[in-house]
PDB file of C-alpha atoms and ligand atoms in Angstrom:
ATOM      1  CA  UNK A  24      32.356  53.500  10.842  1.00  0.00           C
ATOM      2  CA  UNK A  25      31.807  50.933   7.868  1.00  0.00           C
ATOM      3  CA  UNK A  26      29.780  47.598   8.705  1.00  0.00           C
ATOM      4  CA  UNK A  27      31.662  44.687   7.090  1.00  0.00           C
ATOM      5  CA  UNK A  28      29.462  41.305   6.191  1.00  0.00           C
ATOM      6  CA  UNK A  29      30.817  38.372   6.616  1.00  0.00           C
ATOM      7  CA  UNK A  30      33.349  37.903   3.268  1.00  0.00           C
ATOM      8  CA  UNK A  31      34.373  41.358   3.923  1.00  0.00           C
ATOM      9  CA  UNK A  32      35.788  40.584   7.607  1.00  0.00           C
ATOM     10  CA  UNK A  33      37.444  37.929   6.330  1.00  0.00           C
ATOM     11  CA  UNK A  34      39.172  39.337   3.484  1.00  0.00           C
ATOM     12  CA  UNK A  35      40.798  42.025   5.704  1.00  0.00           C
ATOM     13  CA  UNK A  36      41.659  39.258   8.572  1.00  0.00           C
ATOM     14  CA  UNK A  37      43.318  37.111   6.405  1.00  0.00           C
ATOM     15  CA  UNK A  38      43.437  38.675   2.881  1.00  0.00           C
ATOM     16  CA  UNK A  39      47.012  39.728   1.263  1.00  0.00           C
ATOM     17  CA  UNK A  40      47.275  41.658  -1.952  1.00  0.00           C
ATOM     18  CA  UNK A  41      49.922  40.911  -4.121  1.00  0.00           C
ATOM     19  CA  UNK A  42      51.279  43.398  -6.584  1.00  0.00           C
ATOM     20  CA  UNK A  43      49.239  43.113  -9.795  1.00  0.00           C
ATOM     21  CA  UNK A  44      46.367  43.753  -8.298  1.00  0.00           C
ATOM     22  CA  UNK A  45      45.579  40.370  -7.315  1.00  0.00           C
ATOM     23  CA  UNK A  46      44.157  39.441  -3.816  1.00  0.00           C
ATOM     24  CA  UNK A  47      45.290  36.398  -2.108  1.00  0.00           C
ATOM     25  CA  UNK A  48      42.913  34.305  -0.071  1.00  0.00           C
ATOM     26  CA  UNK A  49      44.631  31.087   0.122  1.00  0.00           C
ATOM     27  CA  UNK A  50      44.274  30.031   3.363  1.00  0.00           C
ATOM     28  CA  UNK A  51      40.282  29.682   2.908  1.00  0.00           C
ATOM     29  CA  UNK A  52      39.562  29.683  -0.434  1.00  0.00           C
ATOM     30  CA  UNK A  53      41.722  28.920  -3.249  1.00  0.00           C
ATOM     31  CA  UNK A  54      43.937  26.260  -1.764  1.00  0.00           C
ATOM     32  CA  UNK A  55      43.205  25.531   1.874  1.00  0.00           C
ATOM     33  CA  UNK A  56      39.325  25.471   1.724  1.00  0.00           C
ATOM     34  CA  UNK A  57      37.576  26.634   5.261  1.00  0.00           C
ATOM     35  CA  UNK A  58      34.592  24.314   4.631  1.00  0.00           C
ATOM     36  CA  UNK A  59      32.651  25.448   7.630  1.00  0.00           C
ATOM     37  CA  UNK A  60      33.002  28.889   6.608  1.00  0.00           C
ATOM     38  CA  UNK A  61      31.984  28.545   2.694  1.00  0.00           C
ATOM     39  CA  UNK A  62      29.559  26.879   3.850  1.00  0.00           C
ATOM     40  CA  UNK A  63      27.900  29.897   4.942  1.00  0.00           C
ATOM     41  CA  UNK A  64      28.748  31.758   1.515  1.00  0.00           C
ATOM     42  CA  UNK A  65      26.706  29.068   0.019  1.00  0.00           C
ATOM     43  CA  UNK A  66      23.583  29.619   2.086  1.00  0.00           C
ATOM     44  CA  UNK A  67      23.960  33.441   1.247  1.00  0.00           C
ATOM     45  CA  UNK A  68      23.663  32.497  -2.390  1.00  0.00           C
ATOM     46  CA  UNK A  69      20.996  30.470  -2.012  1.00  0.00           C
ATOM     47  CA  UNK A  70      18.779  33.325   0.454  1.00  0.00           C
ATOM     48  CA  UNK A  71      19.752  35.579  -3.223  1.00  0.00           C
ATOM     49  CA  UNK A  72      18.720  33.350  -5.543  1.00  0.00           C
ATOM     50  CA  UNK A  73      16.160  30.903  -3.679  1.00  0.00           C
ATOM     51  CA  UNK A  74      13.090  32.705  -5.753  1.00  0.00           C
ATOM     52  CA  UNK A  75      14.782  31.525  -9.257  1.00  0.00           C
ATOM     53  CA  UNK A  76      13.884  28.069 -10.700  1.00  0.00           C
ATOM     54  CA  UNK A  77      17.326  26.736 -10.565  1.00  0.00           C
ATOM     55  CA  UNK A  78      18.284  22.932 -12.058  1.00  0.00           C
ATOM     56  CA  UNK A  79      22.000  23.245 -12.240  1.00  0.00           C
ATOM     57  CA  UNK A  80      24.884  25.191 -10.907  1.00  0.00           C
ATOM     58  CA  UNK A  81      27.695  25.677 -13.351  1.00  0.00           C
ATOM     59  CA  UNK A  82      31.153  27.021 -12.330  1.00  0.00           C
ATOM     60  CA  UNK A  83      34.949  26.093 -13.585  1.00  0.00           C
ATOM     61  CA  UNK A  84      37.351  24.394 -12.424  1.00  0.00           C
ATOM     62  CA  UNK A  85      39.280  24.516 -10.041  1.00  0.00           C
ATOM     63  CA  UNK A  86      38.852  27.056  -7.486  1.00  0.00           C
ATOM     64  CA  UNK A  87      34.972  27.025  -8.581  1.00  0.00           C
ATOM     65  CA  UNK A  88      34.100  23.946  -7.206  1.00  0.00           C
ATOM     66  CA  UNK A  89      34.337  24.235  -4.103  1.00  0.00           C
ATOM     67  CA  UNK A  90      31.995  27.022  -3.525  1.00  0.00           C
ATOM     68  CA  UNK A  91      29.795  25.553  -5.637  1.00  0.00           C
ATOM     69  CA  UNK A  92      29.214  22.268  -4.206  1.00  0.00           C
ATOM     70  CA  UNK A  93      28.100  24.040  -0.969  1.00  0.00           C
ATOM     71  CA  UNK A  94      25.723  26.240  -2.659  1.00  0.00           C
ATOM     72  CA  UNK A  95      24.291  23.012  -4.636  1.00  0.00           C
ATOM     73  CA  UNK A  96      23.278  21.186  -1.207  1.00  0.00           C
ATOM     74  CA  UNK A  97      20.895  24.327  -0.877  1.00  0.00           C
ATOM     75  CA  UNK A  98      19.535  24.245  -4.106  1.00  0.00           C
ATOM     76  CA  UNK A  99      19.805  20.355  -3.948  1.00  0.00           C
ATOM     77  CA  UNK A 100      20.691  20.672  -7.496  1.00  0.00           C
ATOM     78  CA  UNK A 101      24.071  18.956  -9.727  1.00  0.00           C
ATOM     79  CA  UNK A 102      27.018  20.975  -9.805  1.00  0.00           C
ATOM     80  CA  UNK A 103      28.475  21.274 -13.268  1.00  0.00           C
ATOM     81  CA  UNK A 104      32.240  22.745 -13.813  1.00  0.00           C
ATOM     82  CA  UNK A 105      33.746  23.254 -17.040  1.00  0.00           C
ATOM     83  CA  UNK A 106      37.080  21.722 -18.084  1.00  0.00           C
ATOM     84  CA  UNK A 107      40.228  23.240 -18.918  1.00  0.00           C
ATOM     85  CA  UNK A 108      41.588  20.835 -21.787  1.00  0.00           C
ATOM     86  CA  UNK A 109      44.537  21.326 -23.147  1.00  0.00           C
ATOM     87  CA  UNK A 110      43.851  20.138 -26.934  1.00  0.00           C
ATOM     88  CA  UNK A 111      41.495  21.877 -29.026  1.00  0.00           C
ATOM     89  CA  UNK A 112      40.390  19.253 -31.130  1.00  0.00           C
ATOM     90  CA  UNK A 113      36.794  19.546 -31.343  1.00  0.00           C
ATOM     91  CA  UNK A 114      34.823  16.678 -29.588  1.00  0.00           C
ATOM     92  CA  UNK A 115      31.295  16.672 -31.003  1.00  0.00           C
ATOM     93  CA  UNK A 116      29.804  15.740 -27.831  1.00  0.00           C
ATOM     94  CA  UNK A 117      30.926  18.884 -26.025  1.00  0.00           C
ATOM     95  CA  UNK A 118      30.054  22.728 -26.245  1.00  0.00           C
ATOM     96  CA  UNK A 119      33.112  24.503 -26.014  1.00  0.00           C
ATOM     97  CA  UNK A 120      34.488  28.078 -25.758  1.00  0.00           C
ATOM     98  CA  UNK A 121      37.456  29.857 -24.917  1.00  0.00           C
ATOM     99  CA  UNK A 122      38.236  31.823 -22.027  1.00  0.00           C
ATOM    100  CA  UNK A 123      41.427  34.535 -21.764  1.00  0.00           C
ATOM    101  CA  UNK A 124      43.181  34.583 -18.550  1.00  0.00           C
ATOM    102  CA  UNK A 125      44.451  38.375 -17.663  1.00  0.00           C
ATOM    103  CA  UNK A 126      46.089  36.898 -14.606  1.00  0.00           C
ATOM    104  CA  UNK A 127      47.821  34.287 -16.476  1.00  0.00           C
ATOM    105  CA  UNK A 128      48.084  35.748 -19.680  1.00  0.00           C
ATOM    106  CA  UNK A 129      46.656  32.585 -21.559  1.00  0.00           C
ATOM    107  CA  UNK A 130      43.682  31.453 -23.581  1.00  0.00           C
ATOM    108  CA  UNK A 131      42.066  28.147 -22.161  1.00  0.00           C
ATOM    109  CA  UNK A 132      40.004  26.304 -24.025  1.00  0.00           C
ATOM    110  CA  UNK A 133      36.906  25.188 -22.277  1.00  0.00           C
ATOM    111  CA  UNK A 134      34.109  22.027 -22.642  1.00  0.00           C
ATOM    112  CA  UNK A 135      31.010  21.102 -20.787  1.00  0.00           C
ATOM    113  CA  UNK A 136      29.559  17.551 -22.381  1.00  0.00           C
ATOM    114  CA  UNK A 137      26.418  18.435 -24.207  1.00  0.00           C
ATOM    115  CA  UNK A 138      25.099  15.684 -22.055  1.00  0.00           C
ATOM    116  CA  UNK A 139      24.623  17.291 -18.928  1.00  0.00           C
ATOM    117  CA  UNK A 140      23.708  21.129 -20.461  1.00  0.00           C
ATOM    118  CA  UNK A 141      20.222  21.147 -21.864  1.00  0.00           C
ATOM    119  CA  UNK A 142      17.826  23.205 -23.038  1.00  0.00           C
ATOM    120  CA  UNK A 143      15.304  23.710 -20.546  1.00  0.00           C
ATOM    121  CA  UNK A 144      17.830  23.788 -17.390  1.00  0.00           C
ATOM    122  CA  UNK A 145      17.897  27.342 -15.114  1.00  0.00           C
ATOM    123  CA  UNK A 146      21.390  27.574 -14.804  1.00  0.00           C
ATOM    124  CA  UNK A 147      23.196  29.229 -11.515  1.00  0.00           C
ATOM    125  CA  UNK A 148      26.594  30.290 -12.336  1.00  0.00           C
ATOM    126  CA  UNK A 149      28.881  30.394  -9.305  1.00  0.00           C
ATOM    127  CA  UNK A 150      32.936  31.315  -9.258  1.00  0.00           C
ATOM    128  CA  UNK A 151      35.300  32.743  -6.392  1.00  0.00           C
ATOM    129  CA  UNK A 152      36.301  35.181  -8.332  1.00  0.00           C
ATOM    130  CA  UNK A 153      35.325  37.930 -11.085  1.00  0.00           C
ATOM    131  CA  UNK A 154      37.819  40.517 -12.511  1.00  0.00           C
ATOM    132  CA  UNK A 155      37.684  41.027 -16.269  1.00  0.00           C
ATOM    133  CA  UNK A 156      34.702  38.912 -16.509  1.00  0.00           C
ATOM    134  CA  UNK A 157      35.737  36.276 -19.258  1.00  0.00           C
ATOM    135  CA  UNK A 158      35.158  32.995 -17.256  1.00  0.00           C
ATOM    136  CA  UNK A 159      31.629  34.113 -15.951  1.00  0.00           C
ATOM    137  CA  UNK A 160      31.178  34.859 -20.371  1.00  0.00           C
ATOM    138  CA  UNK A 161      32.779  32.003 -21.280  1.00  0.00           C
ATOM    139  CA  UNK A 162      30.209  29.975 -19.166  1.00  0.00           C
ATOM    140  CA  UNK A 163      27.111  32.188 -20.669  1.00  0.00           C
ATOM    141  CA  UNK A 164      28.539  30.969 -23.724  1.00  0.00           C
ATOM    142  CA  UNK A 165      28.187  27.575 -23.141  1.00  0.00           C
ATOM    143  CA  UNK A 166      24.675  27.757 -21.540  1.00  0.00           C
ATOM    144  CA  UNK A 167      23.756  29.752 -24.321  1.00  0.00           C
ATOM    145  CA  UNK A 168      25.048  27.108 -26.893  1.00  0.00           C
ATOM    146  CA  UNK A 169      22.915  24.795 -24.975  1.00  0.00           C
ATOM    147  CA  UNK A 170      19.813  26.711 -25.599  1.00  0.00           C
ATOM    148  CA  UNK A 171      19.414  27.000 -21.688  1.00  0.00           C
ATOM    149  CA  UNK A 172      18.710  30.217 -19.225  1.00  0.00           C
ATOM    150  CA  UNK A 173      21.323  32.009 -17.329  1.00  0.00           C
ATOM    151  CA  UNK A 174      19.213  32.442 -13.827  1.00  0.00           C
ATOM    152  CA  UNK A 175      21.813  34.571 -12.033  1.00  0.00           C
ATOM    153  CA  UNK A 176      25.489  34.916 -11.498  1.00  0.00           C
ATOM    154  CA  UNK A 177      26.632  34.101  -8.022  1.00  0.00           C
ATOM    155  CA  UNK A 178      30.653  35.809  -7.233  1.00  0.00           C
ATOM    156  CA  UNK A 179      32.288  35.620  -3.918  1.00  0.00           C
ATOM    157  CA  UNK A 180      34.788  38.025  -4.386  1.00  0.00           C
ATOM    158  CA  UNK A 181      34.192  40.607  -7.033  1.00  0.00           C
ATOM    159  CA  UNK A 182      37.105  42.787  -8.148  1.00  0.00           C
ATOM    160  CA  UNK A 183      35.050  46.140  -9.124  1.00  0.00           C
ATOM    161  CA  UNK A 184      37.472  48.170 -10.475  1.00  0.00           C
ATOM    162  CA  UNK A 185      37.946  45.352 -13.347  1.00  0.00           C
ATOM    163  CA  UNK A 186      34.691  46.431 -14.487  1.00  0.00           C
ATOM    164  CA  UNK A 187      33.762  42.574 -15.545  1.00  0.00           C
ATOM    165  CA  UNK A 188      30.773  42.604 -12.997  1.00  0.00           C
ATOM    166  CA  UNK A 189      29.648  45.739 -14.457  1.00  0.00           C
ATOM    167  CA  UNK A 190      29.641  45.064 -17.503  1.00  0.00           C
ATOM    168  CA  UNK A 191      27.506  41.645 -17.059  1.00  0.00           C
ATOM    169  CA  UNK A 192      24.938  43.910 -15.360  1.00  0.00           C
ATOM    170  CA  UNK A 193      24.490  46.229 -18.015  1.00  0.00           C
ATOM    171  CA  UNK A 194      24.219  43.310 -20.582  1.00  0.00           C
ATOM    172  CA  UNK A 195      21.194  42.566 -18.169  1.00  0.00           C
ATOM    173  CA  UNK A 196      22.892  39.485 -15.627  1.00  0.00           C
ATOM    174  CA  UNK A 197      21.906  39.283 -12.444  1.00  0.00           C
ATOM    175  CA  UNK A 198      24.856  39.103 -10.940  1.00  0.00           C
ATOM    176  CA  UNK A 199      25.718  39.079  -7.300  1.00  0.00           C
ATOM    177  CA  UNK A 200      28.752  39.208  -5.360  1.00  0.00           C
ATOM    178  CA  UNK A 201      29.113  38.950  -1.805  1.00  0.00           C
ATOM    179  CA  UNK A 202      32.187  41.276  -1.701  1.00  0.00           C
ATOM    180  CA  UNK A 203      33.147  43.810  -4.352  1.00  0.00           C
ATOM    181  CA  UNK A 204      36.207  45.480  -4.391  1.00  0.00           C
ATOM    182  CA  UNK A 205      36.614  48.754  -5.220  1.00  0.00           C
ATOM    183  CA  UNK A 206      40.089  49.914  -4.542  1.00  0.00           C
ATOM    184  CA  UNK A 207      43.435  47.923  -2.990  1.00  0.00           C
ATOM    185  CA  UNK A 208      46.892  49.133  -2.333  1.00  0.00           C
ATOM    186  CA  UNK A 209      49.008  46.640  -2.021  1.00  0.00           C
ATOM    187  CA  UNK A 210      52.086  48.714  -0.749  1.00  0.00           C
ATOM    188  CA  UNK A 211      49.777  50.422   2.446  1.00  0.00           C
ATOM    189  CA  UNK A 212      47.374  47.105   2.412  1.00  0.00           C
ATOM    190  CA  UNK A 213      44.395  48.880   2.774  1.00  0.00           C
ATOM    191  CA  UNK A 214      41.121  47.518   0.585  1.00  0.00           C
ATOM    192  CA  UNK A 215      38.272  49.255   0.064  1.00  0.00           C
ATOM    193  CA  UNK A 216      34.793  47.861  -0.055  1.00  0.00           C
ATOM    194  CA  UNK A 217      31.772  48.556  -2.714  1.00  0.00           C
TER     195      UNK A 217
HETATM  196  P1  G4P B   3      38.235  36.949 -15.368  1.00  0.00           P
HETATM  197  O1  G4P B   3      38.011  35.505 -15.643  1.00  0.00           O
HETATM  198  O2  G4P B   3      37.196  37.524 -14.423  1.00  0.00           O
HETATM  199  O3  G4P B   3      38.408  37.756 -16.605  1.00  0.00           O
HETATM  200  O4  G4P B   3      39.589  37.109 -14.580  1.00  0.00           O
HETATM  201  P2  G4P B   3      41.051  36.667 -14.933  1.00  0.00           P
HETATM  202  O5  G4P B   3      41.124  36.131 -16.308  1.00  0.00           O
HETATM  203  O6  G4P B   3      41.915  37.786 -14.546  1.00  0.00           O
HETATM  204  O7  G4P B   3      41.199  35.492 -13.889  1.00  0.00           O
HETATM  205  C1  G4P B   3      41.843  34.327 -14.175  1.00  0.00           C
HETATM  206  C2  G4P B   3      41.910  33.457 -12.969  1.00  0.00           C
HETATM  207  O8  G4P B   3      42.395  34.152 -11.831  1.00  0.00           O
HETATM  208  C3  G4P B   3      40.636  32.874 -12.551  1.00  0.00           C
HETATM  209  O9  G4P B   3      40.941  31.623 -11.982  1.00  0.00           O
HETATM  210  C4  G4P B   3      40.156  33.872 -11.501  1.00  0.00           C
HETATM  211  O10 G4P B   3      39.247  33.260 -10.632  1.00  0.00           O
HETATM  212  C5  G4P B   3      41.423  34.233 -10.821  1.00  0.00           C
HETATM  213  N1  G4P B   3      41.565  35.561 -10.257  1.00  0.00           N
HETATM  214  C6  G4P B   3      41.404  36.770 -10.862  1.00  0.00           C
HETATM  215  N2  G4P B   3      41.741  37.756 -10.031  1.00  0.00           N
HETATM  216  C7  G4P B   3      42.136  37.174  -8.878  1.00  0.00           C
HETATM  217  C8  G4P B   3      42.617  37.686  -7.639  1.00  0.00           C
HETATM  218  O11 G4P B   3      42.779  38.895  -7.409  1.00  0.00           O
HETATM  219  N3  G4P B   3      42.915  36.759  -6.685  1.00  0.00           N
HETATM  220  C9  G4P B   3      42.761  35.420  -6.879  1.00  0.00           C
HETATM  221  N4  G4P B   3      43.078  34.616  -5.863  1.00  0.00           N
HETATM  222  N5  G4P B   3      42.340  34.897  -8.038  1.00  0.00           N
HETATM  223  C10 G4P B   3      42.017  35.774  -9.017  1.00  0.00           C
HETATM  224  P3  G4P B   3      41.342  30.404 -12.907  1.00  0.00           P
HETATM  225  O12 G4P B   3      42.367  30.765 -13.921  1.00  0.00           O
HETATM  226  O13 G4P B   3      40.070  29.916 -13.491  1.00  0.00           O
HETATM  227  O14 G4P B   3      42.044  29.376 -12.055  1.00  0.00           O
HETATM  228  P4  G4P B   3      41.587  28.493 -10.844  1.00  0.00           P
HETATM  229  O15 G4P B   3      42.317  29.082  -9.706  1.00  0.00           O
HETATM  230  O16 G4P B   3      40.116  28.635 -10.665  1.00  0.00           O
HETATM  231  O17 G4P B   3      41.995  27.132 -11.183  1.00  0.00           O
HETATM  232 NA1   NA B   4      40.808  31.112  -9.308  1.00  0.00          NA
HETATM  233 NA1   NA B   5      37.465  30.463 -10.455  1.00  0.00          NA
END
């Protein structure tokens, strides 16, 4: 009999997969926000990551945020999320990059201001999610434009058989996800843990 952690239970309580492979968790994460329970996610990523000199946590907006504000209060560090913009004119006081959405089939363009990204910061990157793995790159990008270190990589929900996480690993990330993924069936609703 499998032992579930905490993420895990609650994806199969209240977890529904949607066709496209995509895994709904609304009603705690990505619109209704159970802050006592993320709370606890963000104590797990700090008990990962704790040894690692952090200065900043980076994530995107929106469904970043959240998750990352309650690691910061750990790491009592500034949480930084990139923007969305909708131009692409290029404002010379922001690193920029773009980021392809599989899920919504669009390219975002994405800024930090070069104020708050410096060389010398130990950058945390946190997200809900990874799938194909081009936000978490897209904000490697910008820390690397900022001549600053990529620490670790912090995922709630990891969708494995996406391969993004992998491939971060290989390139050498340390990237850790609370709950990976490996298989769902969305007509049988069964999911199947890493
Ligand atoms: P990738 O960044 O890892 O390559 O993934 P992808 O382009 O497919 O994801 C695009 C958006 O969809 C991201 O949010 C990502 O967090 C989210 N996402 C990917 N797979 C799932 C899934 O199975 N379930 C849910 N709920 N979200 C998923 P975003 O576009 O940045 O939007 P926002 O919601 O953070 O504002
Ligand atoms: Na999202
Ligand atoms: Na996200």
């Amino acid at each position: 009999m499998a032992e579930y952690n905490l993420l895990q239970k609650k994806i199969l309580a209240d977890g529904t997969i949607k066709s496209g492979d995509v895994l709904k968790v609304d009603s705690f994460l990505n619109h209704q926000i159970d802050v006592p329970f993320i709370s606890k996610l963000g104590k797990e990523f700090y008990e990962l990551f704790k040894d690692r000199p952090i200065s900043k946590i980076l994530t995107i907006e929106a469904s970043g945020i959240g998750i990352a504000c309650l690691t910061a209060v750990h790491f009592r560090v500034p949480v930084l999320f990139a923007k969305k913009s909708a131009g692409s004119n290029m404002d010379k006081d922001v690193y920029s990059t773009e980021i392809r959405s599989f899920t919504h089939n669009k390219v975002n363009h994405v800024v930090v201001s070069k104020k708050y990204l410096n060389a010398g910061d130990h950058v945390l990157i946190i997200d809900d999610f990874l799938a194909n793995g081009c936000a978490v790159e897209g904000l490697i990008d910008l820390v690397h434009q900022a001549g600053a270190e990529v620490e670790g990589v912090g995922i709630a929900i990891e969708k494995g058989f996406q391969g993004g996480g992998d491939a971060l690993r290989k390139k050498g990330y340390d990237v850790k996800s609370l709950a990976i993924i490996e298989k769902m069936d969305a007509a049988s609703g069964t999911i199947v843990f890493r």
